Short mmCIF file of C-alpha atoms in Angstrom, two decimals:
data_model
loop_
_atom_site.label_atom_id
_atom_site.label_comp_id
_atom_site.label_asym_id
_atom_site.label_seq_id
_atom_site.Cartn_x
_atom_site.Cartn_y
_atom_site.Cartn_z
CA MET A 1 -0.01 -0.01 0.00
CA GLU A 2 1.30 3.41 -0.89
CA HIS A 3 0.76 6.47 1.24
CA GLN A 4 1.71 10.11 0.55
CA ASP A 5 3.44 11.74 3.51
CA HIS A 6 1.97 15.29 3.57
CA LEU A 7 4.76 16.47 5.84
CA GLN A 8 7.67 15.16 3.78
CA SER A 9 8.31 18.71 2.60
CA LEU A 10 9.39 19.63 6.16
CA ASN A 11 12.65 17.77 5.43
CA ASP A 12 13.46 20.22 2.71
CA ALA A 13 12.54 23.44 4.52
CA GLN A 14 15.49 25.57 5.56
CA THR A 15 13.85 27.88 8.11
CA VAL A 16 11.13 27.62 10.75
CA GLN A 17 9.09 30.12 8.67
CA GLN A 18 9.16 27.65 5.74
CA LYS A 19 8.37 24.67 8.00
CA LEU A 20 5.38 26.50 9.36
CA ARG A 21 4.13 27.16 5.85
CA HIS A 22 4.40 23.40 5.03
CA LEU A 23 2.50 22.55 8.20
CA HIS A 24 -0.19 25.08 7.32
CA ASP A 25 -0.55 23.64 3.87
CA ALA A 26 -0.96 20.18 5.40
CA VAL A 27 -3.64 21.45 7.82
CA LYS A 28 -5.54 23.26 5.05
CA GLN A 29 -5.81 20.04 2.99
CA GLN A 30 -8.24 18.76 5.61
CA HIS A 31 -9.36 22.02 7.18
CA PRO A 32 -9.39 24.85 4.64
CA ALA A 33 -11.06 27.13 7.09
CA ILE A 34 -7.73 27.53 9.03
CA THR A 35 -6.47 30.52 7.16
CA ARG A 36 -3.73 31.65 9.46
CA ILE A 37 -1.16 30.11 11.84
CA ALA A 38 1.13 32.54 13.71
CA VAL A 39 3.79 32.34 16.40
CA ALA A 40 4.60 35.03 19.00
CA LEU A 41 7.63 34.77 21.26
CA TYR A 42 7.94 35.74 24.83
CA ASP A 43 11.04 37.45 26.48
CA ASP A 44 10.73 36.59 30.20
CA LYS A 45 13.41 39.13 31.10
CA THR A 46 11.43 42.08 29.73
CA ASP A 47 7.90 40.66 29.63
CA ALA A 48 7.81 41.43 25.90
CA LEU A 49 5.51 39.43 23.65
CA LYS A 50 6.55 39.90 20.05
CA THR A 51 5.37 38.63 16.66
CA PHE A 52 7.77 36.10 15.05
CA ILE A 53 6.59 33.96 12.16
CA TYR A 54 3.23 33.28 10.43
CA SER A 55 1.65 31.47 7.49
CA ALA A 56 -1.58 32.92 6.05
CA ASP A 57 -3.72 33.16 2.96
CA GLN A 58 -3.13 36.89 3.01
CA HIS A 59 -0.54 39.25 4.44
CA THR A 60 -0.63 39.12 8.23
CA PRO A 61 -2.40 42.03 9.92
CA LEU A 62 0.14 41.80 12.75
CA GLU A 63 3.79 42.41 11.84
CA HIS A 64 6.57 44.10 13.77
CA TYR A 65 4.08 44.15 16.70
CA GLN A 66 5.13 44.01 20.31
CA THR A 67 3.28 44.29 23.62
CA THR A 68 3.82 42.98 27.11
CA LEU A 69 2.21 40.04 28.76
CA ALA A 70 1.11 42.30 31.60
CA GLN A 71 -0.93 44.36 29.04
CA THR A 72 -2.71 41.26 27.86
CA PRO A 73 -4.23 39.73 31.00
CA GLN A 74 -6.07 36.84 29.28
CA LEU A 75 -2.92 35.64 27.57
CA ALA A 76 -0.99 36.10 30.82
CA THR A 77 -3.48 33.75 32.51
CA LEU A 78 -3.05 31.14 29.72
CA ALA A 79 0.72 31.36 30.09
CA GLN A 80 0.55 30.98 33.88
CA GLN A 81 -1.89 28.11 33.87
CA GLY A 82 -0.74 26.37 30.64
CA LYS A 83 -4.29 26.40 29.27
CA THR A 84 -5.56 26.87 25.74
CA ARG A 85 -8.31 29.32 24.67
CA VAL A 86 -11.04 29.02 21.98
CA ILE A 87 -12.88 32.10 20.75
CA ASN A 88 -15.33 30.87 18.15
CA ASP A 89 -16.68 34.37 17.32
CA LEU A 90 -14.15 37.18 17.60
CA ARG A 91 -16.84 39.72 16.94
CA GLU A 92 -17.73 39.35 20.62
CA LEU A 93 -14.50 41.24 21.25
CA SER A 94 -15.28 44.09 18.82
CA ASP A 95 -15.20 46.59 21.69
CA SER A 96 -11.71 45.51 22.77
CA ASP A 97 -9.06 48.21 23.04
CA LYS A 98 -6.29 45.73 22.18
CA PRO A 99 -4.62 46.68 18.79
CA HIS A 100 -3.98 43.01 17.97
CA THR A 101 -7.67 42.08 18.41
CA GLN A 102 -8.83 44.90 16.26
CA ALA A 103 -6.22 44.11 13.57
CA LEU A 104 -7.49 40.48 13.32
CA LEU A 105 -11.05 41.59 13.07
CA GLU A 106 -10.28 44.20 10.40
CA ALA A 107 -8.50 41.52 8.42
CA GLY A 108 -11.62 39.30 8.45
CA TYR A 109 -10.54 36.71 10.99
CA LEU A 110 -13.64 35.53 12.93
CA ALA A 111 -12.39 32.76 15.17
CA SER A 112 -9.20 31.85 17.05
CA TYR A 113 -7.51 29.11 18.93
CA THR A 114 -4.55 30.01 21.22
CA VAL A 115 -2.01 27.50 22.50
CA PRO A 116 0.89 28.39 24.90
CA MET A 117 4.31 27.12 23.80
CA VAL A 118 5.89 25.30 26.75
CA PHE A 119 8.93 23.11 26.72
CA ASN A 120 10.37 21.42 29.88
CA GLY A 121 8.05 23.57 31.94
CA HIS A 122 9.36 26.76 30.32
CA PHE A 123 6.81 29.06 28.64
CA PHE A 124 8.23 30.99 25.60
CA GLY A 125 5.35 32.08 23.48
CA PHE A 126 2.06 31.18 21.77
CA VAL A 127 0.79 29.51 18.68
CA PHE A 128 -2.34 31.18 17.21
CA PHE A 129 -4.73 29.51 14.79
CA ASN A 130 -7.23 31.72 13.04
CA ALA A 131 -10.22 31.11 10.80
CA ALA A 132 -12.39 33.32 8.58
CA GLU A 133 -15.55 31.58 9.72
CA VAL A 134 -17.26 31.48 13.13
CA GLY A 135 -17.77 28.27 15.13
CA VAL A 136 -14.87 26.43 13.39
CA PHE A 137 -12.93 25.29 16.46
CA GLU A 138 -14.78 22.17 17.59
CA GLU A 139 -13.30 19.29 19.69
CA THR A 140 -12.29 17.07 16.77
CA LEU A 141 -10.42 19.82 15.01
CA LEU A 142 -8.83 20.97 18.28
CA VAL A 143 -7.29 17.63 18.92
CA GLU A 144 -5.57 17.73 15.47
CA LEU A 145 -4.42 21.32 15.98
CA ASP A 146 -2.95 20.34 19.38
CA SER A 147 -0.55 18.03 17.55
CA VAL A 148 0.40 20.79 15.14
CA SER A 149 0.96 23.28 17.92
CA HIS A 150 3.31 20.91 19.75
CA LEU A 151 5.25 20.28 16.55
CA VAL A 152 5.58 23.97 16.02
CA THR A 153 6.71 24.35 19.63
CA LEU A 154 9.44 21.79 19.08
CA LEU A 155 10.63 23.35 15.82
CA VAL A 156 10.93 26.88 17.28
CA PHE A 157 12.49 25.72 20.53
CA HIS A 158 15.01 23.52 18.78
CA GLU A 159 16.37 26.35 16.64
CA ARG A 160 16.58 28.80 19.51
CA ALA A 161 18.29 26.16 21.67
CA ASN A 162 20.89 25.66 18.98
CA VAL A 163 21.77 29.31 19.03
CA ARG A 164 21.95 29.33 22.84
CA THR A 165 24.22 26.30 22.60
CA LEU A 166 26.65 28.37 20.50
CA LEU A 167 26.47 31.29 22.90
CA ALA A 168 26.95 29.09 25.94
CA THR A 169 29.94 27.43 24.27
CA LEU A 170 31.51 30.79 23.59
CA LYS A 171 30.95 32.08 27.14
CA SER A 172 32.33 28.89 28.65
CA ALA A 173 35.41 28.91 26.40
CA LEU A 174 36.09 32.57 27.19
CA ASP A 175 35.81 31.83 30.93
CA LEU A 176 38.17 28.89 30.71
CA SER A 177 40.78 30.42 28.39
CA HIS A 178 40.85 33.99 29.75
CA GLY A 179 39.97 33.55 33.43
CA ARG A 180 37.05 35.87 32.85
CA ASP A 181 34.92 37.13 29.94
CA PRO A 182 35.74 40.78 29.27
CA GLU A 183 32.20 41.33 28.09
CA THR A 184 29.62 41.08 30.89
CA GLY A 185 26.38 39.22 30.47
CA SER A 186 24.50 42.51 30.94
CA HIS A 187 26.38 43.98 27.96
CA LEU A 188 25.27 41.17 25.79
CA GLU A 189 21.74 41.44 27.05
CA ARG A 190 21.65 45.19 26.37
CA MET A 191 23.39 45.29 22.96
CA SER A 192 21.27 42.41 21.60
CA ARG A 193 18.11 44.31 22.52
CA TYR A 194 19.46 47.56 21.06
CA ALA A 195 20.10 45.65 17.86
CA ARG A 196 16.56 44.26 17.87
CA LEU A 197 15.19 47.81 18.51
CA ILE A 198 17.10 49.17 15.57
CA ALA A 199 15.99 46.38 13.27
CA ARG A 200 12.37 46.76 14.35
CA LYS A 201 12.31 50.50 13.79
CA LEU A 202 13.85 50.10 10.26
CA ALA A 203 11.71 47.04 9.35
CA ARG A 204 9.30 48.77 7.05
CA GLN A 205 11.99 50.98 5.48
CA TRP A 206 14.28 48.02 4.74
CA ASP A 207 11.60 45.31 4.38
CA PHE A 208 12.64 43.17 7.37
CA ASP A 209 10.19 40.45 8.45
CA ASP A 210 9.82 39.48 12.13
CA GLN A 211 11.95 36.36 11.72
CA TYR A 212 14.85 38.47 10.48
CA ILE A 213 14.43 40.85 13.43
CA GLU A 214 14.38 38.02 15.94
CA HIS A 215 17.57 36.47 14.48
CA ILE A 216 19.33 39.83 14.73
CA TYR A 217 18.50 39.73 18.43
CA LEU A 218 19.54 36.04 18.76
CA PHE A 219 22.82 36.37 16.90
CA ALA A 220 24.04 39.80 18.22
CA PRO A 221 25.57 38.30 21.39
CA LEU A 222 27.83 36.13 19.18
CA HIS A 223 29.46 39.05 17.43
CA ASP A 224 32.72 38.84 19.31
CA LEU A 225 33.14 35.03 19.53
CA GLY A 226 36.50 35.45 17.80
CA LYS A 227 37.93 37.05 20.96
CA ILE A 228 38.48 33.58 22.31
CA THR A 229 41.64 33.57 20.15
CA VAL A 230 42.98 36.86 21.43
CA PRO A 231 45.78 36.60 24.05
CA ASP A 232 45.01 37.68 27.62
CA ARG A 233 47.75 40.36 27.50
CA VAL A 234 45.75 42.09 24.72
CA LEU A 235 42.12 41.22 25.51
CA LEU A 236 42.40 42.14 29.24
CA LYS A 237 44.84 44.95 29.01
CA PRO A 238 43.63 47.89 31.16
CA GLY A 239 45.32 50.53 29.05
CA LYS A 240 45.41 51.62 25.42
CA LEU A 241 46.57 48.96 22.99
CA THR A 242 49.78 49.46 21.00
CA ASP A 243 49.61 49.39 17.20
CA GLU A 244 50.96 45.78 17.29
CA GLU A 245 48.46 44.74 19.96
CA PHE A 246 45.57 46.33 17.96
CA GLU A 247 46.56 44.34 14.90
CA GLU A 248 46.31 41.20 17.02
CA MET A 249 42.87 42.30 18.34
CA LYS A 250 41.63 42.93 14.78
CA LEU A 251 42.18 39.30 13.91
CA HIS A 252 39.21 38.30 16.13
CA ALA A 253 36.77 39.16 13.32
CA ILE A 254 38.28 36.70 10.82
CA ASN A 255 38.98 34.16 13.53
CA GLY A 256 35.33 34.42 14.70
CA ARG A 257 34.08 33.62 11.30
CA GLN A 258 36.38 30.59 11.03
CA LEU A 259 35.52 29.41 14.52
CA LEU A 260 31.88 29.73 13.77
CA ASP A 261 32.26 27.45 10.81
CA LYS A 262 33.97 24.86 13.04
CA LEU A 263 31.35 25.12 15.78
CA ILE A 264 28.44 24.71 13.33
CA ASP A 265 30.11 21.74 11.77
CA ASN A 266 31.07 20.11 15.09
CA TYR A 267 27.65 20.59 16.62
CA GLY A 268 25.72 19.73 13.42
CA LEU A 269 23.98 23.13 13.49
CA SER A 270 24.04 23.81 9.73
CA GLY A 271 20.21 23.83 9.78
CA ILE A 272 20.01 27.03 11.88
CA GLY A 273 18.03 29.55 9.94
CA HIS A 274 19.69 32.77 8.69
CA ILE A 275 23.11 31.28 9.32
CA ASP A 276 24.66 33.68 6.78
CA MET A 277 23.43 36.56 8.87
CA LEU A 278 25.37 35.11 11.90
CA LYS A 279 28.49 34.72 9.86
CA ASN A 280 28.20 38.33 8.53
CA ILE A 281 27.76 39.66 12.08
CA ALA A 282 30.87 37.82 13.35
CA ASN A 283 32.99 38.75 10.36
CA HIS A 284 31.91 42.40 9.52
CA HIS A 285 30.68 44.16 12.67
CA HIS A 286 33.92 46.23 12.73
CA GLU A 287 33.66 47.47 9.12
CA ALA A 288 33.15 51.23 8.71
CA LEU A 289 31.13 53.14 6.14
CA ASP A 290 34.18 55.01 4.86
CA GLY A 291 36.13 51.81 4.30
CA SER A 292 38.47 52.27 7.28
CA GLY A 293 37.16 49.26 9.12
CA TYR A 294 38.24 45.60 9.19
CA PRO A 295 38.76 42.85 8.18
CA ASP A 296 37.88 43.62 4.56
CA GLY A 297 37.64 47.39 4.38
CA LEU A 298 34.12 47.26 3.02
CA LYS A 299 32.34 50.55 2.32
CA GLY A 300 28.74 51.80 2.62
CA ASN A 301 26.08 49.34 1.58
CA ASP A 302 28.68 46.69 0.81
CA ILE A 303 28.70 46.10 4.54
CA PRO A 304 25.94 43.58 5.36
CA VAL A 305 23.01 45.38 6.98
CA GLU A 306 22.91 43.07 9.96
CA ALA A 307 26.59 43.97 10.67
CA ARG A 308 25.79 47.68 10.42
CA ILE A 309 22.93 47.25 12.89
CA VAL A 310 25.03 45.31 15.48
CA ALA A 311 27.91 47.80 15.13
CA VAL A 312 25.74 50.68 16.27
CA ALA A 313 24.26 48.68 19.14
CA ASP A 314 27.76 47.45 20.25
CA VAL A 315 29.38 50.89 20.05
CA PHE A 316 26.59 52.57 21.94
CA ASP A 317 26.77 50.04 24.80
CA ALA A 318 30.57 50.04 24.84
CA LEU A 319 30.53 53.84 25.22
CA THR A 320 27.93 53.79 28.06
CA SER A 321 29.63 50.90 29.91
CA GLU A 322 32.60 50.94 32.20
CA ARG A 323 35.65 49.11 30.88
CA PRO A 324 39.10 48.44 32.52
CA TYR A 325 40.50 51.36 30.42
CA LYS A 326 37.68 53.84 30.76
CA LYS A 327 34.75 55.14 32.83
CA ALA A 328 31.18 54.81 31.44
CA TRP A 329 30.02 57.69 29.31
CA SER A 330 26.75 59.43 29.97
CA ASN A 331 23.98 58.71 27.44
CA GLN A 332 24.26 62.25 26.15
CA GLN A 333 28.01 61.92 25.51
CA ALA A 334 27.39 58.65 23.72
CA ILE A 335 24.56 60.18 21.68
CA ASP A 336 26.85 63.05 20.62
CA LYS A 337 29.59 60.60 19.64
CA LEU A 338 27.24 58.42 17.58
CA ARG A 339 25.93 61.44 15.69
CA GLU A 340 29.55 62.39 15.00
CA LEU A 341 30.24 58.92 13.61
CA ALA A 342 27.03 58.64 11.60
CA GLY A 343 27.68 58.56 7.88
CA ILE A 344 31.41 58.22 8.41
CA LYS A 345 31.93 55.07 10.47
CA LEU A 346 28.32 54.07 11.35
CA ASP A 347 25.16 53.75 9.28
CA PRO A 348 23.11 56.93 9.89
CA ASP A 349 19.78 55.23 9.62
CA CYS A 350 20.80 52.72 12.30
CA VAL A 351 22.09 55.49 14.50
CA ASN A 352 18.84 57.46 14.13
CA ALA A 353 16.71 54.39 14.80
CA LEU A 354 18.50 53.91 18.12
CA LEU A 355 18.75 57.56 19.19
CA ASP A 356 15.20 58.47 18.18
CA ASN A 357 13.90 55.83 20.66
CA MET A 358 15.86 56.69 23.80
CA GLU A 359 12.92 55.96 26.08
CA GLU A 360 13.13 52.32 25.02
CA VAL A 361 16.94 52.44 25.25
CA GLU A 362 16.72 53.69 28.84
CA GLN A 363 14.26 51.00 29.78
CA ILE A 364 16.71 48.37 28.51
CA GLN A 365 19.44 50.03 30.55
CA ARG A 366 17.31 49.93 33.72
CA THR A 367 16.38 46.29 33.12
CA PHE A 368 19.89 45.13 32.53
CA ALA A 369 21.96 47.42 34.73
CA GLU A 370 25.36 46.17 35.87
CA ASN A 371 25.51 44.84 39.43
CA PRO A 372 28.28 45.91 41.80
CA VAL A 373 30.48 43.04 40.74
CA GLY A 374 29.84 43.46 36.98
#
């Protein structure tokens, strides 16, 4: 007996976005009323709930959208209790003041099924199923969608876990080889969120989707993985580097790219989505718009955009953080310096995207402030 595996296409998909589309296609073969499946991710350190990936018969009404779990009490209850929610007529919520609810209604979605994503007891987001008809979500269908939601949960968690494995490997190696990591955990938390902020603010201008924005955030902390190859006498030097020492430090960009290739091969992580973005960040985050950067002396738009974004995030946090060789600058001093560098060393759009949203920047600083021991 022959049987067609409707999920065989998952083996050929390169990203979780593509895998979600294949899953949605399989669902629609039996249940064409399910016109949208979407995933939102939760950041437990900031309480942010943010759109990530989706598959829909039309353009999603929710893109580059972010709120907090505290501002969505019903979803907060689902997350806390691990329960699902069925709304078989969204029109009952037509008087809701929630932008996401109004956006779904305006797009013609009339019913929804919400499933928390939980892995090993850890809540990290939601899977949303939407239909353009009322009364669709009955028990028989819900049982099938539960299986789909758990598969989506595993796919998303697996990719994020792979990235965290790379980051944990880097941190452990730095601790072992240098005695201490010169970059604090708070620095990585801040600069990765600055990078995500920049990407989100430029999303419409540069046509970024939510998956791209999320991977900027995930990959930003790996920008300096090549520093594992830099000698202690250079990496941990409290004073200004000599010209010779600076040449040694500059090698960390190329070494980072090479080390990344080895880590991906050794850990079997070639399936991580947007892997070229990660390599570009590691290799090119010290390039400068005027061509004076390293390792390749790229100019202007020849510098990958993800590297330009991470460069601004990294420079701003380096300026406003204390280092062995300097005191922390004030935000205003750092703002003035970034405006001075914009268009010469740093991408001016990226600089403006960060500095025009200082309220969010300051919230990140408050959330991830350094403790007395760094």
